CSV table of C-alpha atoms in Angstrom, one decimal:
chain,number,residue,atom,x,y,z
A,15,MET,CA,-21.8,34.4,-25.1
A,16,LYS,CA,-20.5,33.5,-21.6
A,17,THR,CA,-20.8,30.2,-19.8
A,18,LEU,CA,-22.9,30.3,-16.6
A,19,LYS,CA,-20.0,28.8,-14.7
A,20,SER,CA,-17.7,31.8,-15.7
A,21,LEU,CA,-20.4,34.3,-14.7
A,22,LEU,CA,-20.9,32.6,-11.3
A,23,SER,CA,-17.2,32.5,-10.5
A,24,GLY,CA,-16.7,34.0,-7.0
A,25,VAL,CA,-20.5,34.1,-6.6
A,26,TYR,CA,-21.8,30.6,-6.3
A,27,GLU,CA,-19.9,27.5,-4.9
A,28,GLY,CA,-22.3,24.7,-6.0
A,29,GLU,CA,-22.4,22.6,-9.1
A,30,VAL,CA,-23.2,24.6,-12.2
A,31,PRO,CA,-24.7,23.1,-15.4
A,32,ASP,CA,-23.0,23.7,-18.8
A,33,ILE,CA,-25.2,26.5,-20.0
A,34,GLU,CA,-24.3,29.4,-22.3
A,35,ILE,CA,-25.6,32.8,-21.3
A,36,ALA,CA,-26.4,35.5,-23.9
A,37,ASP,CA,-27.0,38.4,-21.5
A,38,ILE,CA,-27.9,39.5,-18.0
A,39,CYS,CA,-31.4,40.8,-17.0
A,40,THR,CA,-33.1,42.0,-13.8
A,41,ASP,CA,-36.4,43.0,-15.4
A,42,SER,CA,-38.6,40.1,-16.3
A,43,ARG,CA,-40.4,42.1,-18.9
A,44,GLN,CA,-37.1,42.6,-20.8
A,45,VAL,CA,-35.9,39.0,-20.7
A,46,LYS,CA,-34.7,37.5,-24.0
A,47,ASN,CA,-33.7,33.9,-25.0
A,48,GLY,CA,-30.6,32.7,-23.2
A,49,ASP,CA,-30.5,35.5,-20.5
A,50,LEU,CA,-29.5,35.0,-16.9
A,51,PHE,CA,-32.3,36.4,-14.8
A,52,ILE,CA,-31.3,37.9,-11.5
A,53,CYS,CA,-34.0,38.4,-8.8
A,54,LEU,CA,-33.4,41.7,-7.2
A,55,SER,CA,-35.7,43.1,-4.5
A,56,GLY,CA,-36.1,46.6,-3.2
A,57,GLY,CA,-38.6,49.5,-3.2
A,58,ASN,CA,-42.0,48.3,-4.4
A,59,PHE,CA,-40.9,45.1,-6.2
A,60,ASP,CA,-39.4,41.7,-5.7
A,61,GLY,CA,-37.8,40.0,-8.7
A,62,HIS,CA,-38.4,36.6,-7.1
A,63,ASP,CA,-42.1,37.0,-7.8
A,64,TYR,CA,-41.4,37.2,-11.6
A,65,SER,CA,-39.1,34.2,-12.1
A,66,LEU,CA,-41.8,32.2,-13.9
A,67,GLU,CA,-42.5,35.1,-16.3
A,68,ALA,CA,-38.7,35.2,-16.9
A,69,GLU,CA,-38.6,31.5,-17.7
A,70,MET,CA,-41.6,31.8,-20.1
A,71,LEU,CA,-39.7,34.6,-22.0
A,72,GLY,CA,-36.6,32.5,-22.5
A,73,ALA,CA,-34.4,32.9,-19.5
A,74,ALA,CA,-31.7,30.2,-19.3
A,75,ALA,CA,-31.0,30.3,-15.5
A,76,ILE,CA,-31.9,32.2,-12.4
A,77,VAL,CA,-29.9,33.8,-9.5
A,78,CYS,CA,-32.0,34.2,-6.4
A,79,GLU,CA,-31.9,34.4,-2.6
A,80,HIS,CA,-34.4,31.6,-2.1
A,81,ALA,CA,-36.0,28.9,-4.2
A,82,VAL,CA,-38.5,30.2,-6.7
A,83,GLU,CA,-41.3,28.9,-8.9
A,84,SER,CA,-39.3,27.8,-12.0
A,85,GLY,CA,-37.9,24.7,-13.6
A,86,LEU,CA,-34.7,26.5,-14.5
A,87,PHE,CA,-31.4,26.0,-12.7
A,88,GLN,CA,-31.4,28.3,-9.7
A,89,ALA,CA,-28.2,29.6,-8.1
A,90,ILE,CA,-29.3,30.5,-4.6
A,91,VAL,CA,-27.0,33.2,-3.0
A,92,SER,CA,-27.2,35.2,0.2
A,93,ASP,CA,-27.4,38.6,-1.5
A,94,THR,CA,-28.5,39.0,-5.1
A,95,ARG,CA,-27.4,42.7,-5.1
A,96,LYS,CA,-23.8,41.6,-4.5
A,97,ALA,CA,-24.1,38.8,-6.9
A,98,TYR,CA,-25.4,41.1,-9.6
A,99,SER,CA,-22.4,43.4,-9.3
A,100,LEU,CA,-20.0,40.4,-9.4
A,101,ILE,CA,-21.7,38.8,-12.3
A,102,CYS,CA,-21.7,42.0,-14.3
A,103,GLY,CA,-18.0,42.3,-13.7
A,104,ASN,CA,-17.5,38.7,-14.9
A,105,PHE,CA,-19.7,39.3,-17.9
A,106,PHE,CA,-17.5,42.2,-19.0
A,107,ASP,CA,-14.2,40.5,-18.1
A,108,ASN,CA,-13.7,42.6,-14.9
A,109,PRO,CA,-12.3,45.7,-16.6
A,110,ALA,CA,-11.8,47.6,-13.4
A,111,ARG,CA,-8.9,45.2,-12.5
A,112,ASP,CA,-6.8,46.5,-15.4
A,113,MET,CA,-7.1,50.2,-14.4
A,114,LYS,CA,-6.6,52.4,-11.4
A,115,PHE,CA,-10.0,53.1,-9.8
A,116,ALA,CA,-10.5,56.3,-7.8
A,117,ALA,CA,-13.8,56.7,-6.1
A,118,VAL,CA,-15.2,60.1,-4.9
A,119,VAL,CA,-17.8,59.9,-2.1
A,120,GLY,CA,-19.7,62.7,-0.3
A,121,THR,CA,-22.8,64.9,-0.5
A,122,ASN,CA,-21.2,67.9,-2.1
A,123,GLY,CA,-18.2,68.5,-4.3
A,124,LYS,CA,-18.0,65.0,-5.9
A,125,THR,CA,-18.1,66.3,-9.5
A,126,SER,CA,-15.8,69.2,-8.9
A,127,THR,CA,-13.3,67.1,-7.1
A,128,ALA,CA,-13.4,64.4,-9.8
A,129,SER,CA,-13.0,67.0,-12.6
A,130,VAL,CA,-10.0,68.7,-10.9
A,131,LEU,CA,-8.4,65.3,-10.3
A,132,ARG,CA,-8.9,64.4,-14.0
A,133,CYS,CA,-7.3,67.7,-15.0
A,134,ILE,CA,-4.2,67.0,-12.9
A,135,LEU,CA,-3.8,63.4,-14.0
A,136,GLU,CA,-4.2,64.3,-17.7
A,137,ARG,CA,-1.6,67.0,-17.3
A,138,ALA,CA,0.7,64.3,-15.8
A,139,GLY,CA,0.2,62.1,-18.8
A,140,HIS,CA,-2.5,59.7,-17.6
A,141,VAL,CA,-5.3,58.6,-19.8
A,142,THR,CA,-8.5,59.0,-17.7
A,143,GLY,CA,-12.1,58.2,-17.7
A,144,GLN,CA,-14.7,60.0,-15.5
A,145,ILE,CA,-18.0,58.7,-14.3
A,146,GLY,CA,-20.5,60.9,-12.5
A,147,THR,CA,-23.3,63.5,-12.6
A,148,THR,CA,-22.1,65.0,-15.9
A,149,GLY,CA,-22.0,61.6,-17.6
A,150,VAL,CA,-19.3,59.1,-18.6
A,151,LYS,CA,-16.3,60.9,-20.1
A,152,MET,CA,-13.9,58.9,-22.1
A,153,PRO,CA,-10.8,60.2,-24.1
A,154,ASP,CA,-12.9,60.8,-27.2
A,155,LYS,CA,-16.5,60.6,-26.2
A,156,VAL,CA,-19.1,61.5,-23.6
A,157,TYR,CA,-22.1,59.4,-22.7
A,158,ASP,CA,-25.2,60.7,-20.8
A,159,THR,CA,-26.2,58.0,-18.3
A,160,GLY,CA,-29.0,59.7,-16.4
A,161,MET,CA,-27.6,58.8,-13.0
A,162,THR,CA,-24.4,59.7,-11.1
A,163,THR,CA,-23.3,56.1,-10.5
A,164,PRO,CA,-24.6,53.7,-13.2
A,165,ASP,CA,-26.1,50.4,-12.3
A,166,PRO,CA,-23.6,47.5,-12.3
A,167,TYR,CA,-24.3,46.3,-15.8
A,168,GLU,CA,-23.9,49.8,-17.4
A,169,LEU,CA,-21.0,50.6,-15.0
A,170,ASN,CA,-19.0,47.6,-16.1
A,171,ARG,CA,-20.0,48.1,-19.8
A,172,TYR,CA,-18.5,51.6,-19.7
A,173,LEU,CA,-15.5,50.4,-17.8
A,174,LYS,CA,-14.8,47.9,-20.6
A,175,LYS,CA,-15.1,50.6,-23.2
A,176,MET,CA,-12.6,52.7,-21.2
A,177,ARG,CA,-10.2,49.8,-21.0
A,178,LYS,CA,-10.4,49.3,-24.7
A,179,ALA,CA,-9.8,53.1,-25.3
A,180,GLY,CA,-6.6,52.9,-23.3
A,181,VAL,CA,-7.8,54.5,-20.1
A,182,ASP,CA,-5.4,53.8,-17.2
A,183,THR,CA,-7.3,55.6,-14.4
A,184,VAL,CA,-11.0,55.8,-13.8
A,185,ILE,CA,-12.4,58.5,-11.5
A,186,CYS,CA,-15.9,57.5,-10.4
A,187,GLU,CA,-18.4,59.4,-8.2
A,188,VAL,CA,-20.0,56.9,-5.8
A,189,THR,CA,-23.3,58.0,-4.3
A,190,ALA,CA,-24.9,56.9,-1.1
A,191,HIS,CA,-27.6,55.1,-3.1
A,192,ALA,CA,-24.9,53.3,-5.1
A,193,ILE,CA,-23.3,52.2,-1.9
A,194,PHE,CA,-26.6,51.1,-0.4
A,195,TRP,CA,-27.5,49.1,-3.5
A,196,LYS,CA,-24.0,47.7,-3.8
A,197,LYS,CA,-23.5,49.0,-7.3
A,198,THR,CA,-19.7,48.9,-7.1
A,199,TYR,CA,-19.4,45.7,-5.0
A,200,GLY,CA,-16.4,43.7,-6.1
A,201,ILE,CA,-14.6,46.8,-7.5
A,202,LYS,CA,-11.9,47.7,-4.9
A,203,ALA,CA,-11.0,51.3,-5.2
A,204,ASP,CA,-7.2,51.9,-5.3
A,205,TYR,CA,-8.0,55.4,-3.9
A,206,ALA,CA,-11.2,56.9,-2.4
A,207,ILE,CA,-11.9,60.5,-1.5
A,208,PHE,CA,-14.3,61.5,1.1
A,209,THR,CA,-15.5,65.1,0.7
A,210,ASN,CA,-18.3,65.8,3.3
A,211,VAL,CA,-21.7,64.9,4.5
A,212,SER,CA,-24.6,67.4,4.6
A,213,LYS,CA,-28.4,67.0,4.5
A,214,ASP,CA,-29.7,65.2,1.4
A,215,HIS,CA,-31.7,62.2,0.4
A,216,LEU,CA,-33.5,61.8,3.8
A,217,ASP,CA,-36.6,60.8,1.8
A,218,PHE,CA,-34.8,57.5,1.2
A,219,PHE,CA,-32.4,57.1,4.2
A,220,GLY,CA,-34.8,58.5,6.8
A,221,ASP,CA,-32.3,60.3,9.1
A,222,MET,CA,-28.8,61.9,8.9
A,223,GLU,CA,-27.0,59.2,10.9
A,224,THR,CA,-28.2,56.5,8.5
A,225,TYR,CA,-27.3,58.5,5.5
A,226,ALA,CA,-23.9,59.5,6.9
A,227,GLY,CA,-23.3,55.9,8.1
A,228,VAL,CA,-23.7,54.6,4.6
A,229,LYS,CA,-21.1,56.9,3.2
A,230,ARG,CA,-18.7,56.2,6.1
A,231,GLY,CA,-19.2,52.5,5.6
A,232,TYR,CA,-17.7,52.6,2.2
A,233,PHE,CA,-14.3,53.3,3.7
A,234,SER,CA,-13.5,49.7,4.7
A,235,PRO,CA,-10.7,47.5,3.6
A,236,ASP,CA,-13.2,45.5,1.5
A,237,ASN,CA,-13.9,48.6,-0.7
A,238,VAL,CA,-10.8,50.9,-0.4
A,239,LYS,CA,-7.1,50.5,-0.4
A,240,VAL,CA,-6.1,54.1,0.3
A,241,ALA,CA,-8.4,56.8,1.6
A,242,VAL,CA,-8.2,60.6,1.2
A,243,VAL,CA,-10.4,62.2,3.8
A,244,ASN,CA,-11.6,65.7,4.7
A,245,SER,CA,-10.5,66.2,8.4
A,246,ASP,CA,-12.7,69.4,8.7
A,247,ASP,CA,-15.8,67.2,8.4
A,248,GLU,CA,-17.0,65.4,11.5
A,249,ASN,CA,-17.8,62.3,9.5
A,250,GLY,CA,-14.4,62.6,7.9
A,251,ARG,CA,-12.8,62.6,11.3
A,252,ALA,CA,-14.8,59.5,12.2
A,253,ILE,CA,-13.5,57.7,9.1
A,254,ILE,CA,-9.9,58.7,10.1
A,255,SER,CA,-10.3,57.5,13.7
A,256,ALA,CA,-11.9,54.2,12.7
A,257,ALA,CA,-9.6,53.6,9.7
A,258,ARG,CA,-8.4,50.0,9.0
A,259,THR,CA,-6.7,51.0,5.8
A,260,ALA,CA,-4.2,53.6,4.8
A,261,VAL,CA,-5.7,57.1,5.2
A,262,PHE,CA,-4.4,60.6,4.4
A,263,SER,CA,-6.1,63.8,5.4
A,264,TYR,CA,-6.7,67.2,3.9
A,265,GLY,CA,-8.3,70.3,5.4
A,266,ILE,CA,-8.1,74.0,6.4
A,267,ASN,CA,-9.0,74.2,10.1
A,268,GLN,CA,-8.1,70.8,11.6
A,269,PRO,CA,-4.7,69.2,11.5
A,270,ALA,CA,-4.1,67.4,8.2
A,271,ASP,CA,-1.5,65.9,6.0
A,272,VAL,CA,-2.4,68.4,3.3
A,273,PHE,CA,-3.7,71.9,4.0
A,274,ALA,CA,-4.3,75.4,2.7
A,275,ILE,CA,-3.4,78.8,4.2
A,276,ASP,CA,-3.7,82.4,3.2
A,277,ILE,CA,-6.9,81.9,1.1
A,278,ARG,CA,-7.9,84.9,-1.0
A,279,HIS,CA,-10.9,85.4,-3.4
A,280,SER,CA,-11.1,87.5,-6.5
A,281,ASP,CA,-12.9,87.7,-9.8
A,282,ARG,CA,-10.2,85.5,-11.2
A,283,GLY,CA,-10.8,82.7,-8.7
A,284,LEU,CA,-9.0,81.4,-5.7
A,285,GLU,CA,-5.4,82.0,-4.5
A,286,PHE,CA,-3.9,80.2,-1.6
A,287,VAL,CA,-0.8,78.5,-0.4
A,288,ILE,CA,-0.9,74.7,-0.3
A,289,ASN,CA,1.2,72.5,1.9
A,290,LEU,CA,1.2,69.2,0.0
A,291,PHE,CA,3.0,66.7,2.2
A,292,ASP,CA,5.5,69.4,3.1
A,293,ASP,CA,5.8,70.5,-0.6
A,294,VAL,CA,4.7,74.1,-0.1
A,295,PHE,CA,3.8,76.4,-3.0
A,296,GLY,CA,1.3,79.1,-3.9
A,297,ILE,CA,-1.4,78.5,-6.5
A,298,ALA,CA,-4.1,80.5,-8.3
A,299,VAL,CA,-7.1,78.4,-9.4
A,300,PRO,CA,-9.9,79.6,-11.7
A,301,LEU,CA,-12.5,78.2,-9.3
A,302,TYR,CA,-14.6,80.1,-6.7
A,303,GLY,CA,-15.5,79.7,-3.1
A,304,ARG,CA,-14.0,78.2,0.0
A,305,HIS,CA,-15.7,74.9,-0.8
A,306,ASN,CA,-13.5,74.6,-3.9
A,307,VAL,CA,-10.4,74.9,-1.7
A,308,TYR,CA,-11.4,71.6,-0.2
A,309,ASN,CA,-12.1,70.1,-3.7
A,310,VAL,CA,-8.6,71.2,-4.9
A,311,LEU,CA,-6.9,69.9,-1.7
A,312,ALA,CA,-8.6,66.5,-2.1
A,313,ALA,CA,-7.6,66.2,-5.8
A,314,ALA,CA,-4.1,67.4,-5.2
A,315,THR,CA,-3.6,64.9,-2.3
A,316,LEU,CA,-4.7,61.9,-4.3
A,317,ALA,CA,-2.6,63.0,-7.3
A,318,LYS,CA,0.5,63.3,-5.1
A,319,LEU,CA,-0.2,59.9,-3.7
A,320,MET,CA,-0.2,58.6,-7.3
A,321,GLY,CA,3.2,60.1,-7.8
A,322,VAL,CA,2.4,63.3,-9.6
A,323,ASP,CA,5.0,66.0,-9.0
A,324,GLY,CA,4.0,69.2,-7.2
A,325,ALA,CA,5.1,71.4,-10.1
A,326,VAL,CA,2.8,69.4,-12.5
A,327,ILE,CA,-0.1,69.7,-10.0
A,328,LYS,CA,0.4,73.5,-9.7
A,329,GLU,CA,0.5,73.9,-13.5
A,330,ALA,CA,-2.6,71.8,-14.0
A,331,LEU,CA,-4.6,73.7,-11.4
A,332,GLU,CA,-3.6,77.1,-12.7
A,333,ASN,CA,-4.7,76.1,-16.2
A,334,ALA,CA,-7.8,74.2,-15.2
A,335,ASP,CA,-11.0,74.7,-17.4
A,336,GLU,CA,-14.2,75.6,-15.7
A,337,ILE,CA,-16.3,72.7,-14.6
A,338,GLU,CA,-19.6,72.3,-16.4
A,339,GLY,CA,-22.5,73.5,-14.3
A,340,ARG,CA,-20.3,74.5,-11.4
A,341,PHE,CA,-20.1,78.3,-10.8
A,342,ASN,CA,-20.1,79.1,-14.5
A,343,ILE,CA,-20.1,82.9,-14.9
A,344,PHE,CA,-21.7,85.0,-17.6
A,345,TYR,CA,-21.9,88.7,-17.9
A,346,TYR,CA,-24.7,91.1,-18.9
A,347,ASN,CA,-24.7,94.9,-18.5
A,348,GLY,CA,-22.1,94.9,-15.8
A,349,ALA,CA,-23.8,92.1,-13.8
A,350,LYS,CA,-22.5,88.6,-13.2
A,351,ILE,CA,-24.8,85.6,-13.8
A,352,ILE,CA,-23.7,82.4,-12.1
A,353,VAL,CA,-25.1,78.9,-13.1
A,354,ASP,CA,-24.5,76.2,-10.5
A,355,PHE,CA,-25.7,72.7,-9.6
A,356,ALA,CA,-26.1,73.5,-5.8
A,357,HIS,CA,-29.2,71.6,-4.7
A,358,THR,CA,-28.7,71.0,-0.9
A,359,PRO,CA,-28.9,73.5,1.9
A,360,ASP,CA,-25.1,73.3,2.5
A,361,GLY,CA,-24.4,73.4,-1.2
A,362,LEU,CA,-26.5,76.5,-1.7
A,363,ASP,CA,-25.0,78.2,1.3
A,364,ASN,CA,-21.5,77.5,0.0
A,365,LEU,CA,-22.5,78.9,-3.4
A,366,LEU,CA,-24.0,82.1,-2.1
A,367,GLN,CA,-21.1,82.8,0.1
A,368,ALA,CA,-18.7,82.3,-2.8
A,369,ALA,CA,-20.9,84.6,-4.9
A,370,ALA,CA,-20.8,87.3,-2.2
A,371,GLU,CA,-17.0,87.2,-2.3
A,372,ILE,CA,-17.1,88.6,-5.9
A,373,THR,CA,-20.2,90.8,-5.7
A,374,ASP,CA,-20.2,94.6,-5.1
A,375,GLY,CA,-23.9,95.1,-5.3
A,376,LYS,CA,-26.9,92.9,-4.6
A,377,ILE,CA,-27.4,89.1,-5.0
A,378,VAL,CA,-30.6,87.8,-6.7
A,379,THR,CA,-31.0,84.1,-6.3
A,380,VAL,CA,-33.2,81.9,-8.6
A,381,PHE,CA,-33.8,78.4,-7.3
A,382,GLY,CA,-36.4,75.6,-6.7
A,383,CYS,CA,-36.3,72.1,-5.4
A,384,GLY,CA,-36.7,68.7,-7.1
A,385,GLY,CA,-40.0,66.9,-6.8
A,386,ASN,CA,-40.3,63.4,-5.2
A,387,ARG,CA,-37.2,64.0,-3.2
A,388,ASP,CA,-36.3,65.0,0.4
A,389,ARG,CA,-39.1,67.5,1.4
A,390,THR,CA,-37.3,68.4,4.6
A,391,LYS,CA,-34.6,70.3,2.9
A,392,ARG,CA,-36.9,72.6,1.0
A,393,ALA,CA,-37.7,75.1,3.8
A,394,GLU,CA,-34.0,75.0,4.8
A,395,MET,CA,-32.9,75.9,1.3
A,396,GLY,CA,-35.5,78.8,1.4
A,397,THR,CA,-33.9,80.0,4.6
A,398,VAL,CA,-30.4,79.9,3.2
A,399,ALA,CA,-31.5,81.7,0.1
A,400,GLY,CA,-33.3,84.3,2.1
A,401,MET,CA,-30.4,84.9,4.5
A,402,ARG,CA,-27.8,85.1,1.7
A,403,SER,CA,-29.7,87.0,-1.0
A,404,ASP,CA,-31.1,90.5,-1.4
A,405,GLU,CA,-33.9,89.0,-3.5
A,406,VAL,CA,-35.1,85.5,-4.1
A,407,VAL,CA,-37.0,84.2,-7.1
A,408,ILE,CA,-38.6,80.9,-6.3
A,409,THR,CA,-39.2,78.7,-9.3
A,410,SER,CA,-39.6,75.2,-10.6
A,411,ASP,CA,-36.8,72.6,-10.8
A,412,ASN,CA,-37.5,69.0,-12.0
A,413,PRO,CA,-41.0,68.7,-10.4
A,414,ARG,CA,-41.2,65.0,-11.5
A,415,TYR,CA,-44.6,63.8,-10.3
A,416,GLU,CA,-45.3,66.6,-7.9
A,417,GLN,CA,-47.1,69.9,-8.6
A,418,PRO,CA,-44.6,72.7,-8.9
A,419,MET,CA,-46.6,75.0,-6.7
A,420,ASP,CA,-46.7,72.3,-4.0
A,421,ILE,CA,-42.9,72.3,-3.9
A,422,ILE,CA,-42.7,76.1,-3.9
A,423,SER,CA,-45.2,76.1,-1.0
A,424,ASP,CA,-42.7,73.9,1.0
A,425,ILE,CA,-39.8,76.3,0.2
A,426,LEU,CA,-41.7,79.5,1.0
A,427,PRO,CA,-41.8,79.3,4.9
A,428,GLY,CA,-38.0,79.3,4.9
A,429,VAL,CA,-37.8,82.4,2.7
A,430,LYS,CA,-40.5,84.2,4.8
A,431,ARG,CA,-38.7,83.3,8.0
A,432,CYS,CA,-35.9,85.6,7.0
A,433,GLY,CA,-38.1,88.4,6.0
A,434,ALA,CA,-36.4,88.4,2.6
A,435,GLU,CA,-37.8,90.0,-0.5
A,436,TYR,CA,-39.1,87.3,-2.8
A,437,ILE,CA,-41.3,86.6,-5.8
A,438,ILE,CA,-42.7,83.4,-7.2
A,439,ILE,CA,-42.4,82.7,-10.9
A,440,GLN,CA,-43.1,79.1,-11.6
A,441,ASN,CA,-41.9,79.1,-15.2
A,442,ARG,CA,-38.1,78.7,-14.9
A,443,LYS,CA,-37.2,80.6,-18.1
A,444,GLU,CA,-39.4,83.5,-17.0
A,445,ALA,CA,-37.8,83.4,-13.6
A,446,ILE,CA,-34.4,83.7,-15.0
A,447,ALA,CA,-35.4,86.5,-17.4
A,448,TYR,CA,-36.9,88.4,-14.5
A,449,ALA,CA,-33.9,88.0,-12.3
A,450,ILE,CA,-31.4,89.1,-15.0
A,451,SER,CA,-33.6,92.1,-15.9
A,452,ARG,CA,-33.5,93.2,-12.3
A,453,ALA,CA,-29.7,93.1,-12.0
A,454,GLY,CA,-27.6,96.2,-12.5
A,455,ARG,CA,-23.8,96.9,-12.6
A,456,GLY,CA,-22.0,95.1,-9.7
A,457,ASP,CA,-25.0,92.8,-9.0
A,458,THR,CA,-24.9,89.0,-9.3
A,459,VAL,CA,-27.7,86.7,-10.3
A,460,VAL,CA,-27.3,83.2,-8.9
A,461,ILE,CA,-29.2,80.4,-10.7
A,462,ALA,CA,-29.0,77.3,-8.6
A,463,GLY,CA,-30.1,73.7,-8.7
A,464,LYS,CA,-29.6,72.4,-12.3
A,465,GLY,CA,-26.1,73.4,-13.3
A,466,GLY,CA,-25.2,71.5,-16.4
A,467,GLU,CA,-28.4,69.5,-16.7
A,468,LYS,CA,-29.8,69.4,-20.2
A,469,TYR,CA,-33.4,68.6,-19.3
A,470,THR,CA,-36.3,69.2,-16.9
A,471,GLU,CA,-38.1,66.1,-15.6
A,472,VAL,CA,-41.9,66.3,-15.6
A,473,LYS,CA,-44.3,63.3,-15.0
A,474,GLY,CA,-41.7,60.7,-16.1
A,475,LYS,CA,-40.5,62.6,-19.1
A,476,LYS,CA,-37.3,64.4,-19.6
A,477,ILE,CA,-37.9,67.6,-21.6
A,478,ALA,CA,-34.9,69.4,-23.2
A,479,TYR,CA,-34.0,72.4,-21.1
A,480,SER,CA,-30.8,74.2,-20.0
A,481,ASP,CA,-30.2,77.0,-17.6
A,482,GLU,CA,-27.1,78.0,-19.5
A,483,ASN,CA,-29.0,78.1,-22.8
A,484,SER,CA,-31.7,80.3,-21.1
A,485,VAL,CA,-29.0,82.7,-19.8
A,486,LYS,CA,-27.3,82.9,-23.2
A,487,ALA,CA,-30.6,83.5,-25.0
A,488,PHE,CA,-31.4,86.4,-22.7
A,489,ILE,CA,-27.9,87.9,-23.1
A,490,GLU,CA,-28.1,87.7,-26.9
A,491,GLY,CA,-31.7,88.8,-27.3
A,492,GLY,CA,-33.0,90.3,-24.0
A,493,ARG,CA,-35.6,87.6,-23.8
A,494,ILE,CA,-35.9,83.8,-23.4
A,495,ASP,CA,-38.3,82.1,-25.8
């Protein structure tokens, strides 16, 4: 139990009654006796309309942006989204304050950058926690959250678990949606990495400038103490030029504090020379593609700023494990099979260029697009696949509440525009089996879009499914049941 006064510390300046609060709730249907009900608005709902229902179910007090129909104490604030985040921090004793918090922001590369950074910091002796697309990773346990950046209640709950487990550094992927909805409000990042901005989520943000502006806006003194920014990205350069906080840059083409030269690709991964604040050394990393050079540079820059020695960074990078769902390679009859999460036009382009670097024969690409998400990128991804592949297998990928064939129809014009050879196989398992069966020695099958996901989402239900398991089943038995 917490007192209402303690929960509203830093949130509400008026007089607060002596009330004990059992829990926090934002869904009136889930309210229990003694809960603090917070009225959130957004999308198709407004929590202010359900305050009376919350009272009837046992709420003890309400946080709102204007007076509501209720006899309960009402703390009226200017922004309940900000208030919710601060209250959740107070409820869980503000665990982020006791650990270093490193945020990773950008369209592509967040999970890879966070994973590489975690590898380096653990090699240097840090106890780390990681929050992102692949779940919440603690020293001895992994939780599946279902979203990249958890909502404030869950985020602070996991942070408290991490603090209890002895974590000293948290690496957290912060999405544009999380920034927009103020999920991390009140948690000031000790360090924040900016990777890039490319087309995604325009179904929500409307246009690229709005979407990019949300990401850029995170890099303010209110949110970030030290920024690590990609100088090769135009939005990165905008962050650097407008910086009102300490900022350090990394890149390949533009001037930067940390940069790479002499980049080479092989079946073993990447080799390049890194200039890390004038500490210059060669590294060989078991990661693939030019995009991963940026991810490594970002992680190495932040680690160096945290005091990790260059020799430790080199050792960690050269012994890094593969990243779940990111360019994971399997082999079958002399062909390579790559499973990757790429689900944006830019991400797919990077992936297929990286695949081409290690392919002697043809490239067969299997991909689809998620339902109820940005439709404008579907044809663009079709164009990328058609331009970069010898054959394209268009299939289903998390259709959600859309019909899979409607999504495929949106992809198809992009593929046709290139005159590429293609086939439509709606069933994803069958599409993967077909593609692998078509590949010969020296060829590469690229399976894009889901990466390490363990489900497919159909009409509100998450059904167990894994691209990796489908590939392994074919390799072991020549078919996928």
